[in-house]
């Protein structure tokens, strides 16, 4: 589309719980459950769309990189995997409204997540820094705009051994 995105991006919140299961010295599975607040502000011609959504979901990330046991000072990693989220709550405001297209948010959003991370050993675990990008593969609603979710996520956390 010829959409022009408002230069003031929307900042949301992401919180998650995860576990890492080492399969080999350099490969692990990392299932996660999360809550994310996402949104957008978009202008397309005379149409303005404001969208906020609260998602509860999960990811199964494939983690590549040496384990903390292999790298005692810093453990870099790369993650990639599928994501499925339930649209728990959504708010949308479209101006002007389209008489032929009612804004009906999708209840499920599936996509793919990929990113990089660093684990720093601290006490009995590790301080975790991650940068990720999640790209939705389904439209956020059934109408003429046909937009998909995408999010750049920065994570700071702590993992136990």
mmCIF file with all atom_site columns, C-alpha atoms in Angstrom:
data_model
loop_
_atom_site.group_PDB
_atom_site.id
_atom_site.type_symbol
_atom_site.label_atom_id
_atom_site.label_alt_id
_atom_site.label_comp_id
_atom_site.label_asym_id
_atom_site.label_entity_id
_atom_site.label_seq_id
_atom_site.pdbx_PDB_ins_code
_atom_site.Cartn_x
_atom_site.Cartn_y
_atom_site.Cartn_z
_atom_site.occupancy
_atom_site.B_iso_or_equiv
_atom_site.pdbx_formal_charge
_atom_site.auth_seq_id
_atom_site.auth_comp_id
_atom_site.auth_asym_id
_atom_site.auth_atom_id
_atom_site.pdbx_PDB_model_num
ATOM 1   C CA . UNK A 1 1   ? 0.000   0.000   0.000  1.00 0.00 ? 1   UNK A CA 1
ATOM 2   C CA . UNK A 1 2   ? 0.956   3.646   -0.147 1.00 0.00 ? 2   UNK A CA 1
ATOM 3   C CA . UNK A 1 3   ? 0.582   4.075   3.598  1.00 0.00 ? 3   UNK A CA 1
ATOM 4   C CA . UNK A 1 4   ? 2.459   6.879   5.337  1.00 0.00 ? 4   UNK A CA 1
ATOM 5   C CA . UNK A 1 5   ? 3.292   6.007   8.929  1.00 0.00 ? 5   UNK A CA 1
ATOM 6   C CA . UNK A 1 6   ? 3.187   8.688   11.580 1.00 0.00 ? 6   UNK A CA 1
ATOM 7   C CA . UNK A 1 7   ? 6.784   9.398   12.680 1.00 0.00 ? 7   UNK A CA 1
ATOM 8   C CA . UNK A 1 8   ? 5.826   9.108   16.365 1.00 0.00 ? 8   UNK A CA 1
ATOM 9   C CA . UNK A 1 9   ? 5.968   5.357   16.917 1.00 0.00 ? 9   UNK A CA 1
ATOM 10  C CA . UNK A 1 10  ? 4.063   3.725   19.764 1.00 0.00 ? 10  UNK A CA 1
ATOM 11  C CA . UNK A 1 11  ? 5.886   2.268   22.744 1.00 0.00 ? 11  UNK A CA 1
ATOM 12  C CA . UNK A 1 12  ? 4.325   -0.734  24.453 1.00 0.00 ? 12  UNK A CA 1
ATOM 13  C CA . UNK A 1 13  ? 5.138   -3.294  27.115 1.00 0.00 ? 13  UNK A CA 1
ATOM 14  C CA . UNK A 1 14  ? 6.342   -6.901  26.872 1.00 0.00 ? 14  UNK A CA 1
ATOM 15  C CA . UNK A 1 15  ? 6.723   -9.308  29.780 1.00 0.00 ? 15  UNK A CA 1
ATOM 16  C CA . UNK A 1 16  ? 7.512   -13.014 29.536 1.00 0.00 ? 16  UNK A CA 1
ATOM 17  C CA . UNK A 1 17  ? 8.465   -16.188 31.344 1.00 0.00 ? 17  UNK A CA 1
ATOM 18  C CA . UNK A 1 18  ? 10.761  -18.678 29.623 1.00 0.00 ? 18  UNK A CA 1
ATOM 19  C CA . UNK A 1 19  ? 12.706  -21.865 30.121 1.00 0.00 ? 19  UNK A CA 1
ATOM 20  C CA . UNK A 1 20  ? 15.751  -22.994 28.147 1.00 0.00 ? 20  UNK A CA 1
ATOM 21  C CA . UNK A 1 21  ? 16.308  -26.686 27.414 1.00 0.00 ? 21  UNK A CA 1
ATOM 22  C CA . UNK A 1 22  ? 19.782  -27.449 26.036 1.00 0.00 ? 22  UNK A CA 1
ATOM 23  C CA . UNK A 1 23  ? 19.615  -30.116 23.337 1.00 0.00 ? 23  UNK A CA 1
ATOM 24  C CA . UNK A 1 24  ? 23.286  -29.920 22.319 1.00 0.00 ? 24  UNK A CA 1
ATOM 25  C CA . UNK A 1 25  ? 26.193  -27.661 23.314 1.00 0.00 ? 25  UNK A CA 1
ATOM 26  C CA . UNK A 1 26  ? 25.107  -25.069 20.735 1.00 0.00 ? 26  UNK A CA 1
ATOM 27  C CA . UNK A 1 27  ? 21.340  -25.621 20.319 1.00 0.00 ? 27  UNK A CA 1
ATOM 28  C CA . UNK A 1 28  ? 18.452  -25.223 22.766 1.00 0.00 ? 28  UNK A CA 1
ATOM 29  C CA . UNK A 1 29  ? 14.667  -24.989 22.755 1.00 0.00 ? 29  UNK A CA 1
ATOM 30  C CA . UNK A 1 30  ? 13.239  -21.986 24.566 1.00 0.00 ? 30  UNK A CA 1
ATOM 31  C CA . UNK A 1 31  ? 9.447   -22.016 25.107 1.00 0.00 ? 31  UNK A CA 1
ATOM 32  C CA . UNK A 1 32  ? 7.974   -18.731 26.334 1.00 0.00 ? 32  UNK A CA 1
ATOM 33  C CA . UNK A 1 33  ? 4.638   -17.349 27.500 1.00 0.00 ? 33  UNK A CA 1
ATOM 34  C CA . UNK A 1 34  ? 4.152   -13.599 27.221 1.00 0.00 ? 34  UNK A CA 1
ATOM 35  C CA . UNK A 1 35  ? 1.957   -10.533 27.504 1.00 0.00 ? 35  UNK A CA 1
ATOM 36  C CA . UNK A 1 36  ? 2.491   -7.753  24.965 1.00 0.00 ? 36  UNK A CA 1
ATOM 37  C CA . UNK A 1 37  ? 0.793   -4.401  24.415 1.00 0.00 ? 37  UNK A CA 1
ATOM 38  C CA . UNK A 1 38  ? 1.215   -3.320  20.809 1.00 0.00 ? 38  UNK A CA 1
ATOM 39  C CA . UNK A 1 39  ? -0.247  -0.578  18.666 1.00 0.00 ? 39  UNK A CA 1
ATOM 40  C CA . UNK A 1 40  ? 0.045   1.587   15.617 1.00 0.00 ? 40  UNK A CA 1
ATOM 41  C CA . UNK A 1 41  ? -0.843  5.009   14.332 1.00 0.00 ? 41  UNK A CA 1
ATOM 42  C CA . UNK A 1 42  ? -1.219  5.117   10.563 1.00 0.00 ? 42  UNK A CA 1
ATOM 43  C CA . UNK A 1 43  ? -2.417  7.539   7.893  1.00 0.00 ? 43  UNK A CA 1
ATOM 44  C CA . UNK A 1 44  ? -3.434  6.311   4.425  1.00 0.00 ? 44  UNK A CA 1
ATOM 45  C CA . UNK A 1 45  ? -4.857  9.112   2.290  1.00 0.00 ? 45  UNK A CA 1
ATOM 46  C CA . UNK A 1 46  ? -7.760  10.574  4.276  1.00 0.00 ? 46  UNK A CA 1
ATOM 47  C CA . UNK A 1 47  ? -8.003  7.543   6.568  1.00 0.00 ? 47  UNK A CA 1
ATOM 48  C CA . UNK A 1 48  ? -6.409  7.593   10.032 1.00 0.00 ? 48  UNK A CA 1
ATOM 49  C CA . UNK A 1 49  ? -6.147  4.396   12.065 1.00 0.00 ? 49  UNK A CA 1
ATOM 50  C CA . UNK A 1 50  ? -5.247  4.140   15.756 1.00 0.00 ? 50  UNK A CA 1
ATOM 51  C CA . UNK A 1 51  ? -4.864  0.584   17.029 1.00 0.00 ? 51  UNK A CA 1
ATOM 52  C CA . UNK A 1 52  ? -3.938  -0.820  20.447 1.00 0.00 ? 52  UNK A CA 1
ATOM 53  C CA . UNK A 1 53  ? -4.028  -4.494  21.365 1.00 0.00 ? 53  UNK A CA 1
ATOM 54  C CA . UNK A 1 54  ? -3.155  -6.609  24.391 1.00 0.00 ? 54  UNK A CA 1
ATOM 55  C CA . UNK A 1 55  ? -1.839  -10.020 23.395 1.00 0.00 ? 55  UNK A CA 1
ATOM 56  C CA . UNK A 1 56  ? -1.294  -13.105 25.536 1.00 0.00 ? 56  UNK A CA 1
ATOM 57  C CA . UNK A 1 57  ? 0.648   -15.794 23.755 1.00 0.00 ? 57  UNK A CA 1
ATOM 58  C CA . UNK A 1 58  ? 3.557   -18.105 23.436 1.00 0.00 ? 58  UNK A CA 1
ATOM 59  C CA . UNK A 1 59  ? 6.637   -18.756 21.338 1.00 0.00 ? 59  UNK A CA 1
ATOM 60  C CA . UNK A 1 60  ? 8.806   -21.791 20.733 1.00 0.00 ? 60  UNK A CA 1
ATOM 61  C CA . UNK A 1 61  ? 12.207  -20.316 19.996 1.00 0.00 ? 61  UNK A CA 1
ATOM 62  C CA . UNK A 1 62  ? 15.119  -22.244 18.562 1.00 0.00 ? 62  UNK A CA 1
ATOM 63  C CA . UNK A 1 63  ? 18.202  -20.863 20.296 1.00 0.00 ? 63  UNK A CA 1
ATOM 64  C CA . UNK A 1 64  ? 21.628  -21.114 18.671 1.00 0.00 ? 64  UNK A CA 1
ATOM 65  C CA . UNK A 1 65  ? 24.811  -20.276 20.574 1.00 0.00 ? 65  UNK A CA 1
ATOM 66  C CA . UNK A 1 66  ? 27.103  -21.774 23.153 1.00 0.00 ? 66  UNK A CA 1
ATOM 67  C CA . UNK A 1 67  ? 25.620  -22.319 26.599 1.00 0.00 ? 67  UNK A CA 1
ATOM 68  C CA . UNK A 1 68  ? 26.721  -20.275 29.615 1.00 0.00 ? 68  UNK A CA 1
ATOM 69  C CA . UNK A 1 69  ? 28.764  -23.277 30.762 1.00 0.00 ? 69  UNK A CA 1
ATOM 70  C CA . UNK A 1 70  ? 30.750  -23.070 27.507 1.00 0.00 ? 70  UNK A CA 1
ATOM 71  C CA . UNK A 1 71  ? 31.184  -19.261 27.662 1.00 0.00 ? 71  UNK A CA 1
ATOM 72  C CA . UNK A 1 72  ? 31.757  -18.209 31.290 1.00 0.00 ? 72  UNK A CA 1
ATOM 73  C CA . UNK A 1 73  ? 31.953  -14.437 30.663 1.00 0.00 ? 73  UNK A CA 1
ATOM 74  C CA . UNK A 1 74  ? 29.322  -13.737 28.002 1.00 0.00 ? 74  UNK A CA 1
ATOM 75  C CA . UNK A 1 75  ? 27.114  -16.095 26.001 1.00 0.00 ? 75  UNK A CA 1
ATOM 76  C CA . UNK A 1 76  ? 25.823  -14.640 22.703 1.00 0.00 ? 76  UNK A CA 1
ATOM 77  C CA . UNK A 1 77  ? 22.833  -16.295 21.047 1.00 0.00 ? 77  UNK A CA 1
ATOM 78  C CA . UNK A 1 78  ? 20.487  -16.093 18.082 1.00 0.00 ? 78  UNK A CA 1
ATOM 79  C CA . UNK A 1 79  ? 16.812  -17.055 18.384 1.00 0.00 ? 79  UNK A CA 1
ATOM 80  C CA . UNK A 1 80  ? 14.148  -17.797 15.775 1.00 0.00 ? 80  UNK A CA 1
ATOM 81  C CA . UNK A 1 81  ? 10.775  -19.463 15.991 1.00 0.00 ? 81  UNK A CA 1
ATOM 82  C CA . UNK A 1 82  ? 6.999   -19.361 15.632 1.00 0.00 ? 82  UNK A CA 1
ATOM 83  C CA . UNK A 1 83  ? 4.745   -17.175 17.771 1.00 0.00 ? 83  UNK A CA 1
ATOM 84  C CA . UNK A 1 84  ? 1.034   -17.516 18.486 1.00 0.00 ? 84  UNK A CA 1
ATOM 85  C CA . UNK A 1 85  ? -0.887  -14.789 20.333 1.00 0.00 ? 85  UNK A CA 1
ATOM 86  C CA . UNK A 1 86  ? -4.477  -14.369 21.466 1.00 0.00 ? 86  UNK A CA 1
ATOM 87  C CA . UNK A 1 87  ? -5.902  -10.858 21.095 1.00 0.00 ? 87  UNK A CA 1
ATOM 88  C CA . UNK A 1 88  ? -7.139  -10.431 24.657 1.00 0.00 ? 88  UNK A CA 1
ATOM 89  C CA . UNK A 1 89  ? -8.280  -6.836  24.294 1.00 0.00 ? 89  UNK A CA 1
ATOM 90  C CA . UNK A 1 90  ? -8.216  -4.420  21.359 1.00 0.00 ? 90  UNK A CA 1
ATOM 91  C CA . UNK A 1 91  ? -9.132  -0.815  20.729 1.00 0.00 ? 91  UNK A CA 1
ATOM 92  C CA . UNK A 1 92  ? -9.361  0.742   17.291 1.00 0.00 ? 92  UNK A CA 1
ATOM 93  C CA . UNK A 1 93  ? -10.358 4.165   16.021 1.00 0.00 ? 93  UNK A CA 1
ATOM 94  C CA . UNK A 1 94  ? -10.637 4.733   12.290 1.00 0.00 ? 94  UNK A CA 1
ATOM 95  C CA . UNK A 1 95  ? -11.421 8.206   10.936 1.00 0.00 ? 95  UNK A CA 1
ATOM 96  C CA . UNK A 1 96  ? -13.376 8.563   8.749  1.00 0.00 ? 96  UNK A CA 1
ATOM 97  C CA . UNK A 1 97  ? -15.160 5.259   9.183  1.00 0.00 ? 97  UNK A CA 1
ATOM 98  C CA . UNK A 1 98  ? -15.687 3.079   6.138  1.00 0.00 ? 98  UNK A CA 1
ATOM 99  C CA . UNK A 1 99  ? -19.412 2.328   5.699  1.00 0.00 ? 99  UNK A CA 1
ATOM 100 C CA . UNK A 1 100 ? -18.576 -0.865  3.788  1.00 0.00 ? 100 UNK A CA 1
ATOM 101 C CA . UNK A 1 101 ? -15.869 -2.167  6.151  1.00 0.00 ? 101 UNK A CA 1
ATOM 102 C CA . UNK A 1 102 ? -16.461 -2.669  9.859  1.00 0.00 ? 102 UNK A CA 1
ATOM 103 C CA . UNK A 1 103 ? -13.323 -2.884  12.000 1.00 0.00 ? 103 UNK A CA 1
ATOM 104 C CA . UNK A 1 104 ? -13.307 -6.408  13.435 1.00 0.00 ? 104 UNK A CA 1
ATOM 105 C CA . UNK A 1 105 ? -10.029 -7.405  15.120 1.00 0.00 ? 105 UNK A CA 1
ATOM 106 C CA . UNK A 1 106 ? -8.715  -10.929 14.574 1.00 0.00 ? 106 UNK A CA 1
ATOM 107 C CA . UNK A 1 107 ? -8.708  -13.029 17.745 1.00 0.00 ? 107 UNK A CA 1
ATOM 108 C CA . UNK A 1 108 ? -5.510  -14.967 16.863 1.00 0.00 ? 108 UNK A CA 1
ATOM 109 C CA . UNK A 1 109 ? -2.252  -13.677 15.479 1.00 0.00 ? 109 UNK A CA 1
ATOM 110 C CA . UNK A 1 110 ? 0.531   -15.989 14.412 1.00 0.00 ? 110 UNK A CA 1
ATOM 111 C CA . UNK A 1 111 ? 3.937   -14.977 13.197 1.00 0.00 ? 111 UNK A CA 1
ATOM 112 C CA . UNK A 1 112 ? 7.671   -15.459 13.455 1.00 0.00 ? 112 UNK A CA 1
ATOM 113 C CA . UNK A 1 113 ? 10.160  -14.046 15.958 1.00 0.00 ? 113 UNK A CA 1
ATOM 114 C CA . UNK A 1 114 ? 13.903  -13.677 15.469 1.00 0.00 ? 114 UNK A CA 1
ATOM 115 C CA . UNK A 1 115 ? 16.591  -11.871 17.391 1.00 0.00 ? 115 UNK A CA 1
ATOM 116 C CA . UNK A 1 116 ? 19.941  -11.773 19.151 1.00 0.00 ? 116 UNK A CA 1
ATOM 117 C CA . UNK A 1 117 ? 20.871  -11.908 22.796 1.00 0.00 ? 117 UNK A CA 1
ATOM 118 C CA . UNK A 1 118 ? 23.663  -11.802 25.339 1.00 0.00 ? 118 UNK A CA 1
ATOM 119 C CA . UNK A 1 119 ? 23.755  -13.619 28.693 1.00 0.00 ? 119 UNK A CA 1
ATOM 120 C CA . UNK A 1 120 ? 26.117  -12.340 31.389 1.00 0.00 ? 120 UNK A CA 1
ATOM 121 C CA . UNK A 1 121 ? 26.734  -14.650 34.385 1.00 0.00 ? 121 UNK A CA 1
ATOM 122 C CA . UNK A 1 122 ? 25.497  -13.023 37.589 1.00 0.00 ? 122 UNK A CA 1
ATOM 123 C CA . UNK A 1 123 ? 25.243  -14.760 40.961 1.00 0.00 ? 123 UNK A CA 1
ATOM 124 C CA . UNK A 1 124 ? 23.410  -18.104 40.358 1.00 0.00 ? 124 UNK A CA 1
ATOM 125 C CA . UNK A 1 125 ? 22.044  -17.217 36.924 1.00 0.00 ? 125 UNK A CA 1
ATOM 126 C CA . UNK A 1 126 ? 22.517  -14.733 34.124 1.00 0.00 ? 126 UNK A CA 1
ATOM 127 C CA . UNK A 1 127 ? 21.524  -11.209 33.192 1.00 0.00 ? 127 UNK A CA 1
ATOM 128 C CA . UNK A 1 128 ? 19.852  -11.486 29.797 1.00 0.00 ? 128 UNK A CA 1
ATOM 129 C CA . UNK A 1 129 ? 19.774  -8.751  27.127 1.00 0.00 ? 129 UNK A CA 1
ATOM 130 C CA . UNK A 1 130 ? 17.794  -9.396  23.929 1.00 0.00 ? 130 UNK A CA 1
ATOM 131 C CA . UNK A 1 131 ? 16.730  -7.506  20.827 1.00 0.00 ? 131 UNK A CA 1
ATOM 132 C CA . UNK A 1 132 ? 13.971  -9.173  18.800 1.00 0.00 ? 132 UNK A CA 1
ATOM 133 C CA . UNK A 1 133 ? 11.698  -8.535  15.889 1.00 0.00 ? 133 UNK A CA 1
ATOM 134 C CA . UNK A 1 134 ? 8.303   -10.212 15.621 1.00 0.00 ? 134 UNK A CA 1
ATOM 135 C CA . UNK A 1 135 ? 6.434   -10.189 12.306 1.00 0.00 ? 135 UNK A CA 1
ATOM 136 C CA . UNK A 1 136 ? 2.766   -11.178 12.275 1.00 0.00 ? 136 UNK A CA 1
ATOM 137 C CA . UNK A 1 137 ? 1.590   -13.249 9.332  1.00 0.00 ? 137 UNK A CA 1
ATOM 138 C CA . UNK A 1 138 ? -2.147  -12.560 9.701  1.00 0.00 ? 138 UNK A CA 1
ATOM 139 C CA . UNK A 1 139 ? -4.007  -9.297  9.127  1.00 0.00 ? 139 UNK A CA 1
ATOM 140 C CA . UNK A 1 140 ? -4.949  -7.486  12.348 1.00 0.00 ? 140 UNK A CA 1
ATOM 141 C CA . UNK A 1 141 ? -8.521  -7.124  11.053 1.00 0.00 ? 141 UNK A CA 1
ATOM 142 C CA . UNK A 1 142 ? -10.808 -7.908  8.111  1.00 0.00 ? 142 UNK A CA 1
ATOM 143 C CA . UNK A 1 143 ? -11.026 -4.739  6.032  1.00 0.00 ? 143 UNK A CA 1
ATOM 144 C CA . UNK A 1 144 ? -9.523  -2.819  3.165  1.00 0.00 ? 144 UNK A CA 1
ATOM 145 C CA . UNK A 1 145 ? -6.254  -1.896  4.975  1.00 0.00 ? 145 UNK A CA 1
ATOM 146 C CA . UNK A 1 146 ? -5.035  -5.522  5.495  1.00 0.00 ? 146 UNK A CA 1
ATOM 147 C CA . UNK A 1 147 ? -2.243  -4.574  7.921  1.00 0.00 ? 147 UNK A CA 1
ATOM 148 C CA . UNK A 1 148 ? -0.074  -7.050  9.859  1.00 0.00 ? 148 UNK A CA 1
ATOM 149 C CA . UNK A 1 149 ? 1.467   -6.693  13.309 1.00 0.00 ? 149 UNK A CA 1
ATOM 150 C CA . UNK A 1 150 ? 5.186   -6.176  13.691 1.00 0.00 ? 150 UNK A CA 1
ATOM 151 C CA . UNK A 1 151 ? 7.141   -5.282  16.791 1.00 0.00 ? 151 UNK A CA 1
ATOM 152 C CA . UNK A 1 152 ? 10.713  -4.477  17.737 1.00 0.00 ? 152 UNK A CA 1
ATOM 153 C CA . UNK A 1 153 ? 11.226  -5.712  21.298 1.00 0.00 ? 153 UNK A CA 1
ATOM 154 C CA . UNK A 1 154 ? 14.095  -5.001  23.688 1.00 0.00 ? 154 UNK A CA 1
ATOM 155 C CA . UNK A 1 155 ? 14.270  -7.328  26.698 1.00 0.00 ? 155 UNK A CA 1
ATOM 156 C CA . UNK A 1 156 ? 16.168  -7.142  29.955 1.00 0.00 ? 156 UNK A CA 1
ATOM 157 C CA . UNK A 1 157 ? 15.776  -10.108 32.276 1.00 0.00 ? 157 UNK A CA 1
ATOM 158 C CA . UNK A 1 158 ? 17.281  -12.590 34.660 1.00 0.00 ? 158 UNK A CA 1
ATOM 159 C CA . UNK A 1 159 ? 17.502  -16.351 34.134 1.00 0.00 ? 159 UNK A CA 1
ATOM 160 C CA . UNK A 1 160 ? 18.261  -18.977 36.751 1.00 0.00 ? 160 UNK A CA 1
ATOM 161 C CA . UNK A 1 161 ? 20.502  -21.951 36.027 1.00 0.00 ? 161 UNK A CA 1
#
